[in-house]
Coordinates of C-alpha atoms in Angstrom, one line a residue:
M18 CA -4.0 -22.8 21.7
K19 CA -2.8 -19.4 22.1
T20 CA -0.2 -18.0 19.9
L21 CA 1.9 -14.9 18.7
L22 CA 0.5 -13.4 15.8
S23 CA 1.3 -10.3 14.0
G24 CA -2.5 -8.4 12.8
N25 CA -2.1 -9.2 9.2
E26 CA -1.1 -12.8 9.9
A27 CA -4.1 -12.8 12.2
I28 CA -6.2 -11.7 9.6
A29 CA -5.1 -14.6 7.0
R30 CA -6.0 -17.0 10.1
A31 CA -9.5 -15.7 10.4
A32 CA -10.2 -16.0 6.6
Y33 CA -8.7 -19.7 7.3
E34 CA -10.8 -20.3 10.0
A35 CA -14.0 -18.1 8.6
G36 CA -14.4 -21.1 5.6
V37 CA -13.0 -18.7 2.9
T38 CA -12.4 -20.1 -0.2
V39 CA -11.3 -17.4 -2.1
A40 CA -8.4 -14.7 -1.5
T41 CA -7.0 -11.9 -3.3
A42 CA -4.8 -8.6 -3.4
Y43 CA -2.6 -6.6 -4.5
P44 CA 0.9 -6.0 -2.4
G45 CA 0.9 -3.4 -0.8
T46 CA 2.4 -2.2 2.5
P47 CA 1.3 -2.5 5.2
S48 CA -0.9 -4.8 3.9
T49 CA 1.5 -7.4 1.9
E50 CA 1.7 -9.7 4.6
I51 CA -1.9 -10.7 4.5
L52 CA -2.1 -12.6 1.0
E53 CA 1.0 -14.3 1.6
N54 CA -0.2 -16.0 4.5
V55 CA -3.5 -17.1 3.3
A56 CA -1.7 -18.5 0.6
Q57 CA -0.2 -21.1 3.1
Y58 CA -3.8 -22.7 3.3
K59 CA -4.7 -24.7 0.4
E60 CA -8.0 -24.8 1.7
I61 CA -7.6 -21.2 0.0
Y62 CA -7.3 -20.5 -3.6
S63 CA -5.3 -17.4 -3.1
E64 CA -3.7 -14.8 -6.1
W65 CA -1.8 -11.7 -6.8
A66 CA -4.1 -9.3 -9.1
P67 CA -2.6 -7.0 -11.5
N68 CA -4.1 -4.2 -9.1
E69 CA -6.7 -3.6 -6.8
K70 CA -9.6 -2.9 -8.3
V71 CA -9.2 -6.4 -10.4
A72 CA -8.1 -8.3 -7.0
L73 CA -11.9 -7.0 -6.0
E74 CA -13.8 -7.5 -9.1
V75 CA -12.5 -11.4 -8.7
G76 CA -13.6 -11.0 -5.6
I77 CA -17.2 -9.6 -6.2
G78 CA -17.3 -12.7 -8.7
A79 CA -16.6 -15.2 -6.5
S80 CA -18.9 -13.8 -3.9
I81 CA -21.5 -13.9 -6.3
A82 CA -20.6 -17.3 -7.0
G83 CA -21.3 -18.2 -3.5
A84 CA -17.6 -18.6 -2.1
R85 CA -16.4 -16.7 0.6
V86 CA -14.1 -13.9 -0.1
L87 CA -10.9 -12.0 1.6
V88 CA -10.2 -9.0 -0.2
A89 CA -6.9 -6.6 0.8
M90 CA -5.3 -4.1 -0.1
K91 CA -3.4 -0.9 1.4
H92 CA -4.9 2.6 1.6
V93 CA -4.5 3.9 -1.4
G94 CA -5.8 0.8 -3.3
V95 CA -8.8 1.6 -2.7
N96 CA -8.8 4.2 -4.8
V97 CA -8.2 2.3 -7.5
A98 CA -10.7 -0.5 -6.4
A99 CA -13.3 2.2 -6.0
D100 CA -15.6 2.2 -8.7
P101 CA -16.5 -1.8 -8.4
L102 CA -16.6 -1.1 -4.3
F103 CA -19.3 1.4 -4.8
T104 CA -21.5 -0.4 -7.3
F105 CA -21.0 -4.2 -5.8
A106 CA -22.5 -1.8 -2.1
Y107 CA -25.5 -1.6 -4.2
T108 CA -25.7 -5.4 -5.6
G109 CA -24.9 -7.3 -2.3
V110 CA -23.5 -10.8 -2.0
N111 CA -24.0 -14.0 -2.0
G112 CA -20.6 -15.7 -0.3
G113 CA -19.2 -12.9 2.6
L114 CA -17.0 -10.2 1.1
V115 CA -14.8 -8.6 3.8
L116 CA -12.9 -6.1 2.2
I117 CA -9.3 -5.4 4.4
S118 CA -7.7 -1.6 4.1
A119 CA -4.5 -1.3 5.4
D120 CA -4.1 2.5 6.2
D121 CA -0.8 4.0 6.9
P122 CA -1.2 7.1 9.4
G123 CA 2.5 8.7 9.5
M124 CA 2.8 7.5 5.6
H125 CA 5.6 5.0 6.8
S126 CA 5.8 3.8 3.2
S127 CA 3.3 6.2 1.7
Q128 CA 2.3 8.8 -0.9
N129 CA -0.6 10.1 1.8
E130 CA -2.2 9.5 5.0
Q131 CA -6.0 9.1 3.7
D132 CA -8.7 8.0 6.2
N133 CA -10.2 5.0 4.5
R134 CA -13.4 5.3 6.8
Y135 CA -14.9 7.6 4.6
Y136 CA -15.3 5.1 2.2
A137 CA -17.2 2.9 4.2
K138 CA -19.5 5.8 5.3
F139 CA -19.4 7.0 1.4
S140 CA -20.7 3.8 0.3
K141 CA -23.1 2.9 3.5
I142 CA -21.5 -0.4 3.8
P143 CA -20.1 -1.5 7.4
M144 CA -16.8 -0.3 8.9
L145 CA -14.9 -2.7 11.4
E146 CA -11.7 -1.7 13.6
P147 CA -10.1 -4.0 15.2
S148 CA -7.2 -2.4 18.4
D149 CA -4.9 -5.7 18.4
S150 CA -4.4 -9.1 16.7
Q151 CA -7.3 -11.3 18.6
E152 CA -9.3 -8.6 17.7
A153 CA -8.5 -8.5 14.3
K154 CA -9.0 -12.2 13.8
D155 CA -12.5 -12.0 15.6
M156 CA -13.5 -9.4 13.8
V157 CA -12.8 -11.0 10.5
K158 CA -15.2 -13.9 11.1
M159 CA -17.1 -11.5 12.6
A160 CA -17.2 -9.3 9.3
F161 CA -18.6 -12.2 7.6
A162 CA -21.3 -13.0 9.6
L163 CA -22.5 -9.2 9.1
S164 CA -21.8 -9.7 5.2
E165 CA -23.8 -12.4 5.1
S166 CA -26.8 -11.3 7.1
F167 CA -26.9 -8.2 6.1
D168 CA -26.5 -8.8 2.4
T169 CA -23.4 -6.3 1.9
P170 CA -19.6 -6.1 1.4
V171 CA -18.3 -5.2 4.7
M172 CA -14.7 -3.6 5.1
L173 CA -12.2 -3.8 8.1
R174 CA -9.4 -0.9 8.8
I175 CA -6.1 -1.8 10.6
T176 CA -3.3 0.5 10.7
T177 CA 0.5 0.2 10.3
R178 CA 0.8 -0.6 13.7
I179 CA -2.3 -3.3 14.2
A180 CA -1.0 -5.0 10.7
H181 CA 2.6 -5.7 11.9
S182 CA 2.9 -5.6 15.5
Q183 CA 2.1 -8.6 17.4
T184 CA -0.3 -10.4 20.0
L185 CA -2.0 -13.3 21.9
V186 CA -4.4 -15.0 19.5
E187 CA -6.3 -17.7 20.4
L188 CA -6.5 -20.3 17.2
E189 CA -9.7 -22.5 16.3
E190 CA -10.6 -24.8 13.9
R191 CA -11.9 -24.1 10.3
E192 CA -15.7 -23.8 9.6
E193 CA -16.2 -25.6 6.5
V194 CA -19.4 -23.3 5.7
G195 CA -18.9 -24.1 2.0
V196 CA -20.1 -22.5 -1.2
K197 CA -23.8 -21.0 -1.2
E198 CA -25.7 -21.8 -4.6
Y199 CA -25.5 -19.8 -7.2
V200 CA -28.9 -18.2 -8.7
K201 CA -29.4 -16.0 -11.5
N202 CA -30.9 -13.1 -10.5
P203 CA -30.0 -10.1 -12.9
L204 CA -32.6 -7.8 -10.7
K205 CA -29.9 -8.0 -8.1
Y206 CA -26.3 -8.0 -10.2
V207 CA -26.8 -6.2 -13.1
M208 CA -27.0 -2.3 -12.6
I209 CA -28.3 -1.0 -15.7
P210 CA -29.9 2.1 -14.5
A211 CA -33.8 1.0 -13.9
Y212 CA -32.3 -2.4 -11.6
G213 CA -30.2 0.2 -9.9
R214 CA -32.5 2.6 -9.0
M215 CA -34.3 -0.2 -6.8
R216 CA -30.9 -1.1 -5.4
H217 CA -30.3 1.8 -4.1
V218 CA -33.6 1.6 -2.0
V219 CA -32.5 -1.7 -0.8
V220 CA -29.2 0.5 0.3
E221 CA -30.9 3.0 2.4
E222 CA -33.2 0.0 4.0
R223 CA -29.9 -1.1 4.7
R224 CA -28.4 1.4 6.4
Q225 CA -31.5 1.8 8.6
K226 CA -31.2 -1.6 9.9
L227 CA -27.6 -1.3 10.5
E228 CA -27.6 1.7 12.6
Q229 CA -30.0 -0.5 14.7
E230 CA -27.3 -3.1 14.8
T231 CA -24.5 -1.1 15.6
E232 CA -26.2 -0.1 19.1
K233 CA -26.0 -4.2 19.9
V234 CA -22.9 -5.3 18.5
T235 CA -20.6 -6.2 21.5
V236 CA -17.4 -4.7 19.9
N237 CA -19.1 -1.3 20.7
R238 CA -18.8 -1.2 24.5
I239 CA -18.2 1.3 27.7
E240 CA -15.5 0.4 30.2
W241 CA -16.4 2.9 33.3
N242 CA -14.2 4.5 35.6
S243 CA -13.9 7.7 36.7
E244 CA -16.6 10.0 35.3
D245 CA -14.5 13.1 35.3
I246 CA -13.2 12.4 31.7
G247 CA -14.3 9.8 29.2
V248 CA -12.9 9.0 25.9
I249 CA -14.8 8.1 22.7
T250 CA -11.8 6.3 20.9
S251 CA -11.6 3.1 18.5
G252 CA -8.5 1.1 17.0
I253 CA -4.4 1.2 18.3
N254 CA -5.6 4.3 20.1
Y255 CA -7.7 2.4 22.9
H256 CA -4.9 0.9 24.1
Y257 CA -2.9 3.8 24.4
V258 CA -5.6 5.3 26.4
K259 CA -5.7 2.1 28.9
E260 CA -2.3 2.6 29.5
V261 CA -1.3 6.3 30.1
L262 CA -5.1 6.9 31.6
P263 CA -6.4 3.8 33.2
Q264 CA -7.8 6.4 35.2
V265 CA -10.7 7.3 32.4
S266 CA -13.9 6.0 31.3
V267 CA -13.6 4.8 27.7
L268 CA -16.1 3.8 24.9
K269 CA -14.6 1.2 22.6
L270 CA -15.8 1.2 19.4
G271 CA -15.1 -1.6 17.2
M272 CA -17.9 -1.0 14.7
T273 CA -17.8 2.9 13.8
N274 CA -19.8 2.8 10.6
P275 CA -22.3 3.8 11.1
L276 CA -21.8 5.0 14.4
P277 CA -24.2 3.7 17.7
K278 CA -25.5 7.3 18.8
E279 CA -27.9 6.3 21.4
L280 CA -25.0 5.0 22.6
I281 CA -22.8 7.4 22.4
S282 CA -24.9 9.7 23.6
Q283 CA -25.2 8.1 27.2
F284 CA -21.9 7.9 27.5
V285 CA -21.5 11.3 26.7
S286 CA -24.5 12.4 29.0
R287 CA -22.7 10.6 31.8
V288 CA -19.2 12.2 31.8
D289 CA -18.1 15.7 32.7
K290 CA -15.8 16.4 29.6
A291 CA -15.8 13.9 26.4
Y292 CA -12.7 13.8 23.9
V293 CA -12.9 11.8 20.8
V294 CA -9.3 10.6 20.1
E295 CA -8.7 9.0 16.4
D296 CA -6.2 8.6 13.8
L297 CA -6.1 11.4 11.0
E298 CA -9.2 12.8 10.3
P299 CA -12.3 13.7 12.5
F300 CA -14.2 11.2 11.1
M301 CA -16.3 10.2 14.3
E302 CA -16.3 13.5 15.9
E303 CA -17.8 15.4 12.9
Q304 CA -20.6 13.2 13.3
I305 CA -21.5 13.1 17.1
K306 CA -21.4 17.4 17.1
S307 CA -23.5 17.3 13.9
W308 CA -26.0 15.6 16.7
G309 CA -25.4 18.6 19.2
L310 CA -23.1 16.5 21.6
E311 CA -20.0 18.4 23.3
V312 CA -17.0 16.9 22.3
I313 CA -13.5 17.8 22.0
G314 CA -11.2 16.5 19.7
K315 CA -9.4 17.9 16.7
E316 CA -8.7 20.9 18.5
T317 CA -6.5 19.0 20.8
F318 CA -5.5 16.2 19.0
P319 CA -3.1 16.1 16.0
R320 CA -4.9 15.6 12.4
T321 CA -1.8 14.3 10.6
G322 CA 0.5 11.5 11.6
E323 CA -0.2 8.9 13.9
L324 CA -1.1 9.0 17.5
S325 CA 0.7 7.9 20.2
P326 CA 0.8 7.6 24.1
A327 CA 2.2 10.8 24.8
L328 CA 0.4 12.6 22.2
I329 CA -3.1 11.3 24.0
E330 CA -2.0 12.2 27.5
A331 CA -0.4 15.5 26.5
G332 CA -3.7 16.2 24.6
I333 CA -5.9 15.4 28.1
T334 CA -3.8 15.9 30.5
G335 CA -1.9 18.5 29.1
Q336 CA 1.1 16.3 30.6
S337 CA 3.4 13.8 28.9
A338 CA 4.2 10.5 30.3
A339 CA 8.1 10.9 31.8
S340 CA 8.8 7.1 30.7
E341 CA 7.9 7.6 27.4
A342 CA 9.9 10.5 27.0
A343 CA 12.7 9.2 28.7
A344 CA 12.4 5.6 26.4
T345 CA 12.2 7.7 23.3
A346 CA 15.7 9.5 24.5
A347 CA 17.1 6.3 24.5
Q348 CA 15.6 5.0 21.4
E349 CA 17.3 7.7 19.4
I350 CA 19.4 6.6 16.3
P351 CA 21.6 7.9 14.1
K352 CA 19.3 9.5 10.6
R353 CA 20.2 6.8 7.5
P354 CA 18.2 8.2 4.4
P355 CA 16.4 5.4 1.9
V356 CA 18.7 4.6 -0.6
L357 CA 18.6 2.4 -3.8
C358 CA 20.4 -1.4 -2.7
A359 CA 23.7 -1.8 -3.1
G360 CA 24.5 -3.3 -6.9
C361 CA 20.6 -2.2 -7.8
P362 CA 20.3 -2.0 -11.5
H363 CA 17.9 1.1 -11.3
R364 CA 21.6 3.2 -10.1
G365 CA 22.9 3.2 -14.1
V366 CA 19.9 3.9 -15.5
Y367 CA 19.3 7.2 -13.3
Y368 CA 23.2 8.0 -13.7
I369 CA 22.4 8.3 -17.2
I370 CA 19.6 10.2 -17.1
N371 CA 21.3 12.8 -14.9
K372 CA 24.5 13.1 -16.8
L373 CA 21.7 13.8 -20.5
K374 CA 20.1 16.0 -18.1
L375 CA 16.7 14.6 -18.7
K376 CA 12.9 15.6 -16.8
V377 CA 11.6 12.2 -15.3
T378 CA 7.8 11.7 -14.6
G379 CA 8.4 8.8 -12.1
D380 CA 5.9 6.1 -10.5
I381 CA 5.5 4.1 -6.9
G382 CA 8.4 1.5 -6.2
C383 CA 11.9 1.1 -5.4
Y384 CA 12.7 3.5 -8.4
T385 CA 11.2 6.4 -6.4
L386 CA 14.3 6.6 -4.4
G387 CA 16.3 8.1 -7.5
A388 CA 14.1 11.4 -6.4
L389 CA 17.1 11.5 -3.5
P390 CA 20.3 13.2 -3.2
P391 CA 22.2 12.8 -5.1
L392 CA 20.6 11.3 -7.8
E393 CA 18.0 13.5 -7.9
A394 CA 16.4 11.7 -11.0
M395 CA 12.4 12.3 -11.0
D396 CA 10.6 15.5 -11.5
S397 CA 7.2 14.0 -10.3
C398 CA 5.5 10.8 -8.3
I399 CA 2.2 11.0 -7.7
C400 CA 0.8 7.5 -7.9
M401 CA 0.8 3.7 -9.2
G402 CA 0.6 3.5 -12.8
A403 CA 0.9 7.7 -13.2
S404 CA 4.1 8.4 -14.8
I405 CA 3.3 7.7 -18.4
G406 CA 0.0 10.0 -18.4
T407 CA 1.9 12.3 -16.7
A408 CA 4.7 12.9 -19.2
L409 CA 2.2 12.8 -22.2
G410 CA -0.1 15.6 -20.1
M411 CA 3.6 17.5 -19.8
E412 CA 3.5 16.8 -23.8
K413 CA 0.6 18.3 -24.9
A414 CA 0.6 21.1 -22.4
R415 CA 4.4 22.3 -23.5
G416 CA 4.9 20.9 -26.7
R417 CA 6.9 18.8 -28.4
E418 CA 10.5 20.2 -27.9
F419 CA 9.9 20.2 -24.3
S420 CA 9.4 16.1 -24.2
K421 CA 12.3 15.7 -26.6
D422 CA 14.4 15.6 -22.6
L423 CA 11.5 14.0 -21.3
V424 CA 10.9 10.2 -19.9
A425 CA 8.7 8.4 -18.0
V426 CA 9.9 5.8 -15.8
I427 CA 7.9 3.0 -14.3
G428 CA 8.5 -0.5 -12.7
D429 CA 7.7 -4.3 -14.6
S430 CA 4.8 -4.7 -11.9
T431 CA 3.8 -1.0 -11.7
F432 CA 3.4 -1.0 -15.9
M433 CA 1.1 -4.5 -15.3
H434 CA -0.9 -2.2 -12.2
S435 CA -1.8 0.1 -14.5
G436 CA 0.7 1.7 -16.5
I437 CA -0.5 -0.2 -19.7
T438 CA -3.7 2.3 -20.1
G439 CA -1.2 5.3 -20.0
L440 CA 1.0 3.7 -22.8
V441 CA -2.1 3.5 -24.7
D442 CA -3.1 6.8 -24.2
V443 CA -0.2 7.7 -25.7
V444 CA -0.5 5.6 -28.6
Y445 CA -3.8 6.6 -29.4
N446 CA -3.5 10.6 -28.6
K447 CA -0.7 10.6 -31.3
G448 CA 2.6 11.4 -28.3
T449 CA 5.9 10.9 -28.9
T450 CA 6.6 9.7 -24.8
T451 CA 9.9 7.9 -24.1
T452 CA 9.0 5.1 -21.8
L453 CA 11.3 3.3 -19.5
I454 CA 10.4 -0.1 -18.1
L455 CA 12.6 -0.9 -15.2
D456 CA 12.2 -4.4 -15.6
N457 CA 13.8 -6.6 -12.2
R458 CA 11.5 -9.5 -12.7
T459 CA 9.9 -8.5 -9.4
T460 CA 7.7 -6.6 -7.1
A461 CA 10.3 -5.7 -5.5
M462 CA 9.7 -2.7 -2.9
T463 CA 6.7 -4.9 -1.1
G464 CA 9.1 -7.6 -0.6
H465 CA 9.4 -9.3 -4.2
Q466 CA 6.1 -10.6 -4.8
D467 CA 5.2 -12.2 -8.6
N468 CA 3.2 -10.5 -11.2
P469 CA 1.9 -11.4 -14.1
A470 CA 5.7 -10.6 -16.2
T471 CA 7.4 -13.0 -13.3
G472 CA 6.0 -16.5 -14.6
Y473 CA 5.0 -17.6 -11.5
T474 CA 1.7 -17.3 -9.2
L475 CA 1.7 -16.4 -5.7
K476 CA 2.2 -20.0 -4.7
K477 CA 4.8 -20.0 -6.8
E478 CA 3.2 -22.6 -9.5
E479 CA 4.9 -21.7 -12.9
T480 CA 2.2 -19.8 -15.3
S481 CA 2.2 -18.1 -18.5
Q482 CA 5.0 -14.8 -18.5
V483 CA 3.6 -11.3 -20.0
N484 CA 6.2 -11.2 -22.7
F485 CA 6.6 -6.6 -22.6
E486 CA 8.4 -6.6 -25.9
E487 CA 5.6 -8.4 -27.3
L488 CA 2.7 -6.1 -25.4
V489 CA 3.7 -3.0 -26.3
K490 CA 4.1 -3.3 -29.7
A491 CA 0.3 -5.0 -29.7
L492 CA -0.8 -1.3 -28.1
G493 CA 1.2 0.5 -31.2
I494 CA 4.6 0.8 -29.9
K495 CA 6.9 -0.1 -33.1
R496 CA 10.1 1.2 -31.2
V497 CA 11.0 -0.9 -28.7
A498 CA 14.6 -1.8 -27.5
V499 CA 15.9 -3.7 -24.7
V500 CA 19.4 -3.0 -22.8
D501 CA 21.2 -4.1 -19.7
P502 CA 21.3 -1.1 -16.8
Y503 CA 24.7 -2.7 -16.4
D504 CA 25.7 -1.7 -19.5
L505 CA 25.6 2.3 -19.0
E506 CA 27.2 3.0 -22.9
K507 CA 24.2 1.2 -24.3
V508 CA 21.4 2.9 -22.1
E509 CA 23.3 6.4 -23.0
A510 CA 23.2 5.6 -26.6
V511 CA 19.6 4.3 -26.6
L512 CA 17.9 7.0 -24.6
K513 CA 19.7 9.5 -27.1
E514 CA 18.0 8.0 -29.9
E515 CA 14.4 7.1 -28.5
T516 CA 14.0 10.9 -26.9
Q517 CA 15.1 12.2 -30.5
A518 CA 12.4 9.9 -32.1
E519 CA 9.4 11.6 -33.4
E520 CA 7.0 9.0 -32.4
P521 CA 6.8 7.2 -28.9
S522 CA 9.3 4.4 -27.9
V523 CA 9.3 2.0 -25.1
I524 CA 12.9 1.1 -23.7
I525 CA 12.9 -2.1 -21.3
V526 CA 15.7 -1.9 -19.1
R527 CA 16.1 -5.9 -17.8
R528 CA 18.1 -6.6 -14.7
P529 CA 16.8 -9.1 -12.1
C530 CA 16.6 -7.2 -8.5
A531 CA 20.1 -7.1 -6.9
L532 CA 18.5 -8.9 -4.3
L533 CA 17.6 -11.9 -6.3
D534 CA 20.4 -12.0 -7.9
K535 CA 22.3 -15.0 -6.2
S536 CA 25.7 -15.3 -8.2
T537 CA 28.7 -14.4 -6.6
R538 CA 31.0 -11.7 -7.8
P539 CA 34.6 -10.3 -6.7
A540 CA 33.9 -7.2 -4.7
M541 CA 35.2 -3.8 -5.9
V542 CA 38.5 -1.7 -4.3
I543 CA 39.9 1.6 -4.9
D544 CA 43.5 1.6 -5.6
Q545 CA 44.2 4.9 -3.6
E546 CA 47.5 5.8 -5.6
S547 CA 45.3 6.3 -8.5
C548 CA 42.3 7.8 -7.1
T549 CA 42.3 11.4 -7.4
S550 CA 39.4 11.9 -4.8
C551 CA 37.1 13.4 -7.8
K552 CA 33.8 12.0 -6.1
R553 CA 32.5 10.6 -9.6
C554 CA 32.0 7.5 -8.4
M555 CA 30.3 8.6 -5.1
K556 CA 27.5 10.7 -8.0
L557 CA 25.9 7.1 -8.0
A558 CA 24.7 7.2 -4.3
C559 CA 25.8 3.8 -3.8
P560 CA 25.8 2.8 0.1
A561 CA 29.1 0.6 -0.4
I562 CA 30.9 3.9 -1.4
A563 CA 31.7 6.2 1.3
L564 CA 34.1 9.1 2.4
K565 CA 36.9 7.9 5.0
G566 CA 38.5 10.8 6.3
E567 CA 40.0 12.3 2.6
E568 CA 40.0 8.9 0.9
V569 CA 36.7 7.3 -1.1
V570 CA 36.5 3.9 0.1
I571 CA 34.3 0.3 -0.8
N572 CA 32.9 -1.5 2.0
Y573 CA 33.4 -5.1 0.4
T574 CA 30.7 -6.6 2.7
Q575 CA 28.1 -4.1 0.7
C576 CA 29.8 -4.8 -2.5
S577 CA 28.3 -6.8 -5.1
G578 CA 30.6 -6.3 -7.6
C579 CA 28.4 -4.7 -10.5
E580 CA 31.0 -2.3 -11.4
L581 CA 28.9 0.5 -11.9
C582 CA 31.6 2.4 -10.1
M583 CA 34.6 0.7 -12.0
K584 CA 33.1 2.3 -15.7
V585 CA 32.4 5.3 -14.4
C586 CA 35.7 6.1 -13.0
R587 CA 38.0 8.1 -15.7
F588 CA 41.5 7.4 -13.8
G589 CA 40.8 3.5 -13.9
A590 CA 41.3 3.7 -9.8
I591 CA 38.5 1.3 -9.1
K592 CA 39.2 -2.3 -10.2
K593 CA 37.9 -6.1 -9.0
A594 CA 39.3 -7.7 -5.8
G595 CA 42.7 -9.4 -6.9
E596 CA 43.2 -7.3 -9.7
S597 CA 44.4 -4.3 -7.4
N598 CA 47.9 -3.7 -6.0
E599 CA 46.0 -3.4 -2.0

């Protein structure tokens, strides 16, 4: 039976069909839906881990114990998981382990657009790249076979287009592979230097065997047409090439580490002109040129952002498809900057931070949107969990006086991910950083996934709930305050007090995400007779408040009734619906 599935759904289905019994991940666009769909299968234990390193470590343990394991994360998550990954490449597997890296060319929802194919080459493990949902499913199953045949973890790289686009997929029955016998083997799994040196030899032997295997796998194939032009490509770009240049010959590579040197040499030798079409870095191009083969790559195609059919056609023929240009023009829509949701509890915090003119080291999450106008309440944002350490670094570089108007801002899920260690460093190295944990009781940015502070597992089972107050006290923080972000007076008073304290402090700003709060409150309205158009309420950057001509108005269909605008209005012009004369 065939059904329409996204790439993420197809990968989840493949895990089920391949007999996977353990799956772990940390949510992150574009990979989040993989585990959300895996969780629908009762045959698979699945969990959100606090971060990607822990997710892979859980997966490694399950693999060593004999289970087939799927681990998923977005591209930057592999940076977090790189430490166990490189050593696991040495130990090898027992049950097969497949690591999904969801890369994001174009940075649709990411802080960079790194090319994770290099991780496979660096750690000397196989890399597979599907070009649609059917291949995503097929290649996951192929990856498990490779993993167990070659005693190695296998990476499967998808991009945002593969993760979220849908194609028809043939569904198959689950293969019950069972859990392999566990055999204690310290020479293989205990990587003290003496054993590690022996395993490095094994890794090199395996690399050479994989170089032979990649010449034979069917996912690497040539589709001959005109030999005037040949294109070497992988992933979604294969379909782009077929769409705009059906007349050219194509070498489609599904296994991109190691690359099939003989197959590529054969292809390049027969075509008059060979192009390498790949997103982001010249990963394939550089290796092919190092073999002395002449190909055209990044001198023609951009190294930043996503490729498109038009870019590929323009790069090879010098002309762009008129039909695509017309379609692009027709799809033009008004630009809308990202903004915090109406009623978002983070809004009031940033309003007070701006009022007090504080400097902010920020983190990854919804609250990063506080960096945009008109709030502009953020000085830095590096990566998951970096806010607290960055604030401590600023204090150590510039002294205590500088840090008296500096705060670190981090969300509840991100604090669980990797913020805790930064706070430990503040305590250990005698910092005075004021840390705000914006606790909205969920992982909001990626779609409301649970985390260790919500009290629920991925499968919505009740579980122990991390108590932030007790946790930060246990780390050595003596000054801990809890405030409601809708209580602006209290937020301001606590911020003034804690930023002046001569010791580290944590302010837990707690209010559930506005999109989770199902309570109904009356919308706010503006009494135009009392309104002076000072526009102070618009400094909140609430999407429900807008200018209509010269008047400030509130769109009641968007208003959540949080009352923040009423609290900042100096003229009493904003009231609850029903209390106004309007």
